[in-house]
mmCIF file of C-alpha atoms in Angstrom:
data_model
loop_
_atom_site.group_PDB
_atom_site.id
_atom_site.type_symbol
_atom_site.label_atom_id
_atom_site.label_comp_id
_atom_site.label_asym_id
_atom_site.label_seq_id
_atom_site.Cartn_x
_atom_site.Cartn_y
_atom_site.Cartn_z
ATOM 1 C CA UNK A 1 -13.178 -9.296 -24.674
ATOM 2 C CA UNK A 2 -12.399 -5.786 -22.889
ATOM 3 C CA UNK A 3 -8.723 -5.067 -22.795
ATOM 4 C CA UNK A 4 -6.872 -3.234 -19.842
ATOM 5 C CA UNK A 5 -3.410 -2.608 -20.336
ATOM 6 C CA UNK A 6 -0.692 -0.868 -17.914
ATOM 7 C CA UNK A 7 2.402 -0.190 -18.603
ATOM 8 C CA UNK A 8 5.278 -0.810 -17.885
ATOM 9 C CA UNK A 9 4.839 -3.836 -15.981
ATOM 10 C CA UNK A 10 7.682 -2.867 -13.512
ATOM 11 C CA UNK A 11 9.604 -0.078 -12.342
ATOM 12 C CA UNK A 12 12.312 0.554 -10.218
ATOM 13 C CA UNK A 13 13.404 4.090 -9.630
ATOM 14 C CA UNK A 14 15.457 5.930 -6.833
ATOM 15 C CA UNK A 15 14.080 7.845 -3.898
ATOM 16 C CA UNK A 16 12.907 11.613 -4.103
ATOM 17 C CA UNK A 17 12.667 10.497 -8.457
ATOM 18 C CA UNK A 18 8.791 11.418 -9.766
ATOM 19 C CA UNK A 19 7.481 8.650 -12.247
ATOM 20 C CA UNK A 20 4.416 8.241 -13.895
ATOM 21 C CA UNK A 21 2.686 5.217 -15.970
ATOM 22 C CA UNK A 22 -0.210 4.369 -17.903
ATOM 23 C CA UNK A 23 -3.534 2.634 -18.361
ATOM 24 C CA UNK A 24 -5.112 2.083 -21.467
ATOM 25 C CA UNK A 25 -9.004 1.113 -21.965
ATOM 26 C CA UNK A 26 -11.837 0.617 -24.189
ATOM 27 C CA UNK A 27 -12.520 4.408 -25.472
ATOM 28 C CA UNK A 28 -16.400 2.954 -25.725
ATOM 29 C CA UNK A 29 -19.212 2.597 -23.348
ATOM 30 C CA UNK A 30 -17.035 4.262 -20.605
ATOM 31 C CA UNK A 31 -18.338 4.636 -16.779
ATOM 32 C CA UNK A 32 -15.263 5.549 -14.800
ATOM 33 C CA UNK A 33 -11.851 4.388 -14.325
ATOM 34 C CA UNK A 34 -10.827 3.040 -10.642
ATOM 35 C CA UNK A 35 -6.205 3.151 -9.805
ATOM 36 C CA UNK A 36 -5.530 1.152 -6.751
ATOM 37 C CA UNK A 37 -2.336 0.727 -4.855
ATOM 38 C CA UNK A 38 -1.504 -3.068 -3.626
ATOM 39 C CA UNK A 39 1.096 -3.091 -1.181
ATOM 40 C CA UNK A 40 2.513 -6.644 -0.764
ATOM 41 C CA UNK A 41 0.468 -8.734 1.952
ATOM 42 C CA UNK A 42 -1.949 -6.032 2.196
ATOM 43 C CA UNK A 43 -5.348 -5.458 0.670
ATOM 44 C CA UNK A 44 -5.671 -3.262 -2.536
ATOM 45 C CA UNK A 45 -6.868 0.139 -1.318
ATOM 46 C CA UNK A 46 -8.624 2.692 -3.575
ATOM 47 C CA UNK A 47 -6.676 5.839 -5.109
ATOM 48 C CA UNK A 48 -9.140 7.323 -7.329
ATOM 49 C CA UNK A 49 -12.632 6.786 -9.010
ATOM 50 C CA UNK A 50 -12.541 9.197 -12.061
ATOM 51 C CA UNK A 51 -15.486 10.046 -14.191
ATOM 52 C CA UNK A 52 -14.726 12.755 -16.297
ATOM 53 C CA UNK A 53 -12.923 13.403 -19.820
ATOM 54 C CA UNK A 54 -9.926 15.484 -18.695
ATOM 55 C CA UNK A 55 -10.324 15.098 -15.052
ATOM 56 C CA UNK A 56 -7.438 15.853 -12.633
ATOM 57 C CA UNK A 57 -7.611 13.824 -9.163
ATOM 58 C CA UNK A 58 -4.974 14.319 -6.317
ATOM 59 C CA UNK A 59 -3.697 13.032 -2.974
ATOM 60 C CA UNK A 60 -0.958 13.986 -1.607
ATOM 61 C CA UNK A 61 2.041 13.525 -3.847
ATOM 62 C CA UNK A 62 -0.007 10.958 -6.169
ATOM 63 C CA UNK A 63 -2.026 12.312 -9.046
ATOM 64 C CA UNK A 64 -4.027 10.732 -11.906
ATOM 65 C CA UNK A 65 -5.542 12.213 -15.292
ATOM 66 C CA UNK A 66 -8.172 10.975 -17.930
ATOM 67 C CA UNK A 67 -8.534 10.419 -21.275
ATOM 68 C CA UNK A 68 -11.973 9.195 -22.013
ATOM 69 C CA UNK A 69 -12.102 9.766 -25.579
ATOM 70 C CA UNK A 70 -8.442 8.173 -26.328
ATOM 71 C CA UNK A 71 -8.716 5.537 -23.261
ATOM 72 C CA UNK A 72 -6.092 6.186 -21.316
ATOM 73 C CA UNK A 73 -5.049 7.400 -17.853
ATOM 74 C CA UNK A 74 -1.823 8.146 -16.136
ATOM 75 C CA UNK A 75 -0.418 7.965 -12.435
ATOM 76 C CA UNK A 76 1.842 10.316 -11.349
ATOM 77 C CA UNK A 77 3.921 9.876 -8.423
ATOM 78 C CA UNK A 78 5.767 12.935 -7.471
ATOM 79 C CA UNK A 79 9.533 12.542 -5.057
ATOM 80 C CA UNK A 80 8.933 8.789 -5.055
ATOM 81 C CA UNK A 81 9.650 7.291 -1.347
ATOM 82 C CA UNK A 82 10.034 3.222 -0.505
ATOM 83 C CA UNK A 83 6.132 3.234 1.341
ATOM 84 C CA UNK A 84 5.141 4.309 -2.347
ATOM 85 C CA UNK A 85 6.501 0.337 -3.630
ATOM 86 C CA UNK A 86 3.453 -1.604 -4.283
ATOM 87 C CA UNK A 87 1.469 -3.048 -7.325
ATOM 88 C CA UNK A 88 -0.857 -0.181 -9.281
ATOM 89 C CA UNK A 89 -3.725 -1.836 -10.242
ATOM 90 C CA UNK A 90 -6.309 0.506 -12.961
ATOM 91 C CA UNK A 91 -9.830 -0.741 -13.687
ATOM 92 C CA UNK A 92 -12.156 -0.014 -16.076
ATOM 93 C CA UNK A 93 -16.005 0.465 -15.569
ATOM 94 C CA UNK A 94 -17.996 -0.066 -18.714
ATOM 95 C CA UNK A 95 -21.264 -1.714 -19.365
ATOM 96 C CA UNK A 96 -19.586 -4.991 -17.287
ATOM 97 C CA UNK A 97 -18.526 -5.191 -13.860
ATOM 98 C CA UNK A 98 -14.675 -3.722 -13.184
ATOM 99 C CA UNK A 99 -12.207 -4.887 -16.005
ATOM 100 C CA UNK A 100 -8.950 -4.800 -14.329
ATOM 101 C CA UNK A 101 -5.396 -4.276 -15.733
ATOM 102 C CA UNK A 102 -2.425 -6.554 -15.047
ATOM 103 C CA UNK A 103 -0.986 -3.606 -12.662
ATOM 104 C CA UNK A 104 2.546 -1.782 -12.674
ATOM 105 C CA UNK A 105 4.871 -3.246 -9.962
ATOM 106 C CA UNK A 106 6.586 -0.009 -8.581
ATOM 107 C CA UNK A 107 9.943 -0.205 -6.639
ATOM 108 C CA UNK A 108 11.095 2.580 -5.064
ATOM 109 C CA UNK A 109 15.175 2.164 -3.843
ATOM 110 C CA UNK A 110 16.176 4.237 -0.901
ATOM 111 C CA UNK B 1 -14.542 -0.464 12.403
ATOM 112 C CA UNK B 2 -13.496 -3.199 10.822
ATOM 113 C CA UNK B 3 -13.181 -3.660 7.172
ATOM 114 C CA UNK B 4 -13.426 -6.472 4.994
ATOM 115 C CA UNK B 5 -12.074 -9.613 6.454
ATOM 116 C CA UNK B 6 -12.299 -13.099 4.385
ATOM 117 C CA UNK B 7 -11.669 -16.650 5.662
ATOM 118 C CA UNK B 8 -9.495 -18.199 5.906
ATOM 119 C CA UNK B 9 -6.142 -17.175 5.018
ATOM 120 C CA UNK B 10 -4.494 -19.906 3.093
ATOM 121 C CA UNK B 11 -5.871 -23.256 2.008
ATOM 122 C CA UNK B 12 -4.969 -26.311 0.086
ATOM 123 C CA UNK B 13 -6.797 -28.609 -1.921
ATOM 124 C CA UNK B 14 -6.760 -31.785 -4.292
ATOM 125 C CA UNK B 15 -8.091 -31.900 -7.890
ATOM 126 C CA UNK B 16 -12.315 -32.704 -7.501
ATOM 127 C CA UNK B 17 -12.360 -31.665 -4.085
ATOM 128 C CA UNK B 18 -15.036 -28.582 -2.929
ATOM 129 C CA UNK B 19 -14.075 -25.469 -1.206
ATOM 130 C CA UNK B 20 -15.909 -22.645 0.372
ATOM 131 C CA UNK B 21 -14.519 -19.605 0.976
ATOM 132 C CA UNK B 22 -16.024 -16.830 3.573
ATOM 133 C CA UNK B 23 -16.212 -12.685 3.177
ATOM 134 C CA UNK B 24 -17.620 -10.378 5.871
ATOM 135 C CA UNK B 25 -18.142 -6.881 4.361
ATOM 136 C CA UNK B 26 -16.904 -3.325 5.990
ATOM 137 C CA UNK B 27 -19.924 -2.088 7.706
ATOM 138 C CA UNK B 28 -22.407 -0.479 6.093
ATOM 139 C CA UNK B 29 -21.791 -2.216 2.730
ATOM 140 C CA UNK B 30 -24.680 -4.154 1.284
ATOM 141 C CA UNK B 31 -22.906 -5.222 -1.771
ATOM 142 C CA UNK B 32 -20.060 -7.520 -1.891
ATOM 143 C CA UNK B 33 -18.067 -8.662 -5.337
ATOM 144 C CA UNK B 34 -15.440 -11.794 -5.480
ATOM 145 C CA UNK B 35 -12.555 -12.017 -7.346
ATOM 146 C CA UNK B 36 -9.998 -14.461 -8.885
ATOM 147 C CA UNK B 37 -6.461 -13.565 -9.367
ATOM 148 C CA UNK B 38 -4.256 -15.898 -11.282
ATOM 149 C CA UNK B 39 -0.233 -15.542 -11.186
ATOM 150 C CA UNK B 40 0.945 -12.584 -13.074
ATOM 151 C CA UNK B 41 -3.022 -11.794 -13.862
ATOM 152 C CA UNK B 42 -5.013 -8.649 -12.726
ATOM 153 C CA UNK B 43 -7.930 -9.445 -10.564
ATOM 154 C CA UNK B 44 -10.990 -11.027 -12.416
ATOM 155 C CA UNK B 45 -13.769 -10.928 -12.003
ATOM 156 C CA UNK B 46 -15.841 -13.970 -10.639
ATOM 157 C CA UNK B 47 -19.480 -12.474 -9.169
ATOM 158 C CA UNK B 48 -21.377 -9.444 -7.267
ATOM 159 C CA UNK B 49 -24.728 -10.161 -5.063
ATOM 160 C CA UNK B 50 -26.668 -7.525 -3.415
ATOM 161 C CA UNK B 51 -29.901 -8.398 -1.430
ATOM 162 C CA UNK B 52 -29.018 -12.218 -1.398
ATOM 163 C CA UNK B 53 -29.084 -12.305 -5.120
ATOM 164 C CA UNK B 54 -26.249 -12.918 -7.737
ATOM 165 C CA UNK B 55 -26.775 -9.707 -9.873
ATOM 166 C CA UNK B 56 -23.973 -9.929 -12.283
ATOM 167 C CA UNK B 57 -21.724 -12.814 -13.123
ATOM 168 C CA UNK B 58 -18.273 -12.996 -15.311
ATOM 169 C CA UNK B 59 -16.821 -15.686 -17.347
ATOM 170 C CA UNK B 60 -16.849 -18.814 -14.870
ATOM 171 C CA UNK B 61 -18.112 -21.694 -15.107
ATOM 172 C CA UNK B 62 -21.155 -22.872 -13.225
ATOM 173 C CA UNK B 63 -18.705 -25.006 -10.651
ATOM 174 C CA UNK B 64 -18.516 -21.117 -8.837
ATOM 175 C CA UNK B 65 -21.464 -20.635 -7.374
ATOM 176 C CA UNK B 66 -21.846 -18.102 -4.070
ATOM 177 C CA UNK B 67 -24.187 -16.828 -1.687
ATOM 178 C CA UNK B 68 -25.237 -13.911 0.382
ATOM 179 C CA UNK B 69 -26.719 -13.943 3.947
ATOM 180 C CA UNK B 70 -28.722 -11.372 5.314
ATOM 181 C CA UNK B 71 -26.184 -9.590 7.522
ATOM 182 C CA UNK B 72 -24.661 -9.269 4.305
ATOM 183 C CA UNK B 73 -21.507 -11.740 3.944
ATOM 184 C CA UNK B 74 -20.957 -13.685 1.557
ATOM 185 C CA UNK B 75 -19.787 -17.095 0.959
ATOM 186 C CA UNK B 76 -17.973 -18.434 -2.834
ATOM 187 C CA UNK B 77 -18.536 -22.042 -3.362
ATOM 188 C CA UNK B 78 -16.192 -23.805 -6.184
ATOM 189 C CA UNK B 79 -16.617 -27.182 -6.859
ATOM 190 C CA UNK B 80 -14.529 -30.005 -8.886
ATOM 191 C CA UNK B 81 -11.456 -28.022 -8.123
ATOM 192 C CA UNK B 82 -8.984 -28.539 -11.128
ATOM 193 C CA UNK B 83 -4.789 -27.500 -10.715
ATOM 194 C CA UNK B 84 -6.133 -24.081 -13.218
ATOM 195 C CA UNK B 85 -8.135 -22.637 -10.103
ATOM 196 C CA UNK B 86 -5.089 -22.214 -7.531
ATOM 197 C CA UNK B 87 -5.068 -18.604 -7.326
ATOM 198 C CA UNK B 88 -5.520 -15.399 -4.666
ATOM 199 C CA UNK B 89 -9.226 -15.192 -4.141
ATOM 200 C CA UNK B 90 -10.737 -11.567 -3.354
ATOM 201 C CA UNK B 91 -13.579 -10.654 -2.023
ATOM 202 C CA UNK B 92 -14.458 -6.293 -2.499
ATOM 203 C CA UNK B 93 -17.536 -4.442 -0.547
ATOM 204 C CA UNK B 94 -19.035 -1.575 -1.649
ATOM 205 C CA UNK B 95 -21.937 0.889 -1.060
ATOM 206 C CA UNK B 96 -25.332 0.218 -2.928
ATOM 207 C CA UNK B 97 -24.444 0.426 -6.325
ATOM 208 C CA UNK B 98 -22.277 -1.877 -8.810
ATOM 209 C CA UNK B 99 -19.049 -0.713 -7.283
ATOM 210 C CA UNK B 100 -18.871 0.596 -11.384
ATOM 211 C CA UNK B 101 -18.778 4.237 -9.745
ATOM 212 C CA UNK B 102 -17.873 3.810 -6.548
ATOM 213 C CA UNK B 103 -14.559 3.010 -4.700
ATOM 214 C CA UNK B 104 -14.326 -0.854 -3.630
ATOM 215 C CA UNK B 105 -12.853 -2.193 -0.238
ATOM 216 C CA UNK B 106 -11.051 -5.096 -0.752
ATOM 217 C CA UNK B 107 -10.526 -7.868 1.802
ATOM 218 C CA UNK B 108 -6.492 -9.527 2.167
ATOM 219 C CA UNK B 109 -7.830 -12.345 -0.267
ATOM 220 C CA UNK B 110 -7.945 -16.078 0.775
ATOM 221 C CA UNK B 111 -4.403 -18.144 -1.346
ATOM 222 C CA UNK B 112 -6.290 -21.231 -2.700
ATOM 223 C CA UNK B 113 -3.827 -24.128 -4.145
ATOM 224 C CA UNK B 114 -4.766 -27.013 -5.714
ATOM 225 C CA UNK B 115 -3.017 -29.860 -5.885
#
């Protein structure tokens, strides 16, 4: 059975703070590695689709990097402001359809 | 242009009773992927069908069955409903592909609970 963690499971930091956390994957038979954001009675929208070993993907304050050969990835949020609150979902693309993580539930307090 | 819209919104249900649940893809997608997410779980995976056929399945039982139409949407049948399947049901869309590599547009989910 294919294992996605993230961690932590929740965070609450301050306004204008950067924070960052992680997903972890199978290090084998790796396609690409999907973040979402989930923003509560919303749909989860797509961040980034990343392919490469050591690839760098950004938008706007939000950035994401890749580990293929470890298996991990981390989300960076940079000055942290309350529309950024939502569940972080990661999913990983191997030989299956999308394995996804439990998510990181991000609060961000004005 | 709309995106992906699923139907309905909430229902409820008793133990052995059927349910059908309804996804309209964002235009242009062919390929459409449901989901089951469980309290405190990450999304799993249920099944994907492209050109009115299941192409990949996960680890349900045979009591989730779907189907495709040919504009495309997609219906997910589950029968015998036990208490275990009450959770947020979503339905994704994507491009021609397996969604593996490509980014997936996810619909607001339908709430299914059991009783």
């Amino acid at each position: 059975i294919l294992n996605v963690e993230q961690s932590p499971q929740s965070l609450h930091v301050q306004e204008g703070d950067s924070t960052n956390f992680t997903c972890s994957f199978p290090s084998s038979n790796f396609y690409a590695l999907h973040w979402y954001r989930w923003e509560t009675a919303k749909s989860p929208e797509a961040l980034f689709v990343m392919t490469l070993n050591g690839d760098e993907k950004k938008k706007g304050r939000i950035s994401a990097t890749l580990n293929t050969k470890e298996g991990y990835s981390y989300l960076y949020i940079k000055g942290s402001q309350p529309e950024d609150s939502a569940t972080y979902l990661c999913a990983f693309a191997g030989n299956t359809p999308l394995v996804f993580g439990k998510g990181t539930r991000l609060s961000v307090i004005a | 242009d709309a995106g992906v819209t699923q139907s309905p919104t909430h229902l409820i249900k008793t133990r052995g009773q059927q349910v059908t649940l309804r996804c309209s893809p964002k235009s242009g997608h062919d390929t459409v992927s449901w989901y089951q997410q469980a309290l405190g779980q990450g999304p799993q995976f249920i099944f994907q069908y492209y050109e009115e056929e299941e192409r990949q399945r996960g680890n349900f039982p045979d009591r989730f069955s779907g189907h495709q139409f040919p504009n495309y949407s997609s219906e997910l049948n589950v029968n015998a409903l036990l208490l275990g399947d009450s959770a947020l049901y979503l339905c994704a869309s994507s491009p021609t592909g397996t969604g593996r590599l490509t980014e997936q547009f996810f619909g607001p989910g339908t709430r299914l609970t059991v009783l």
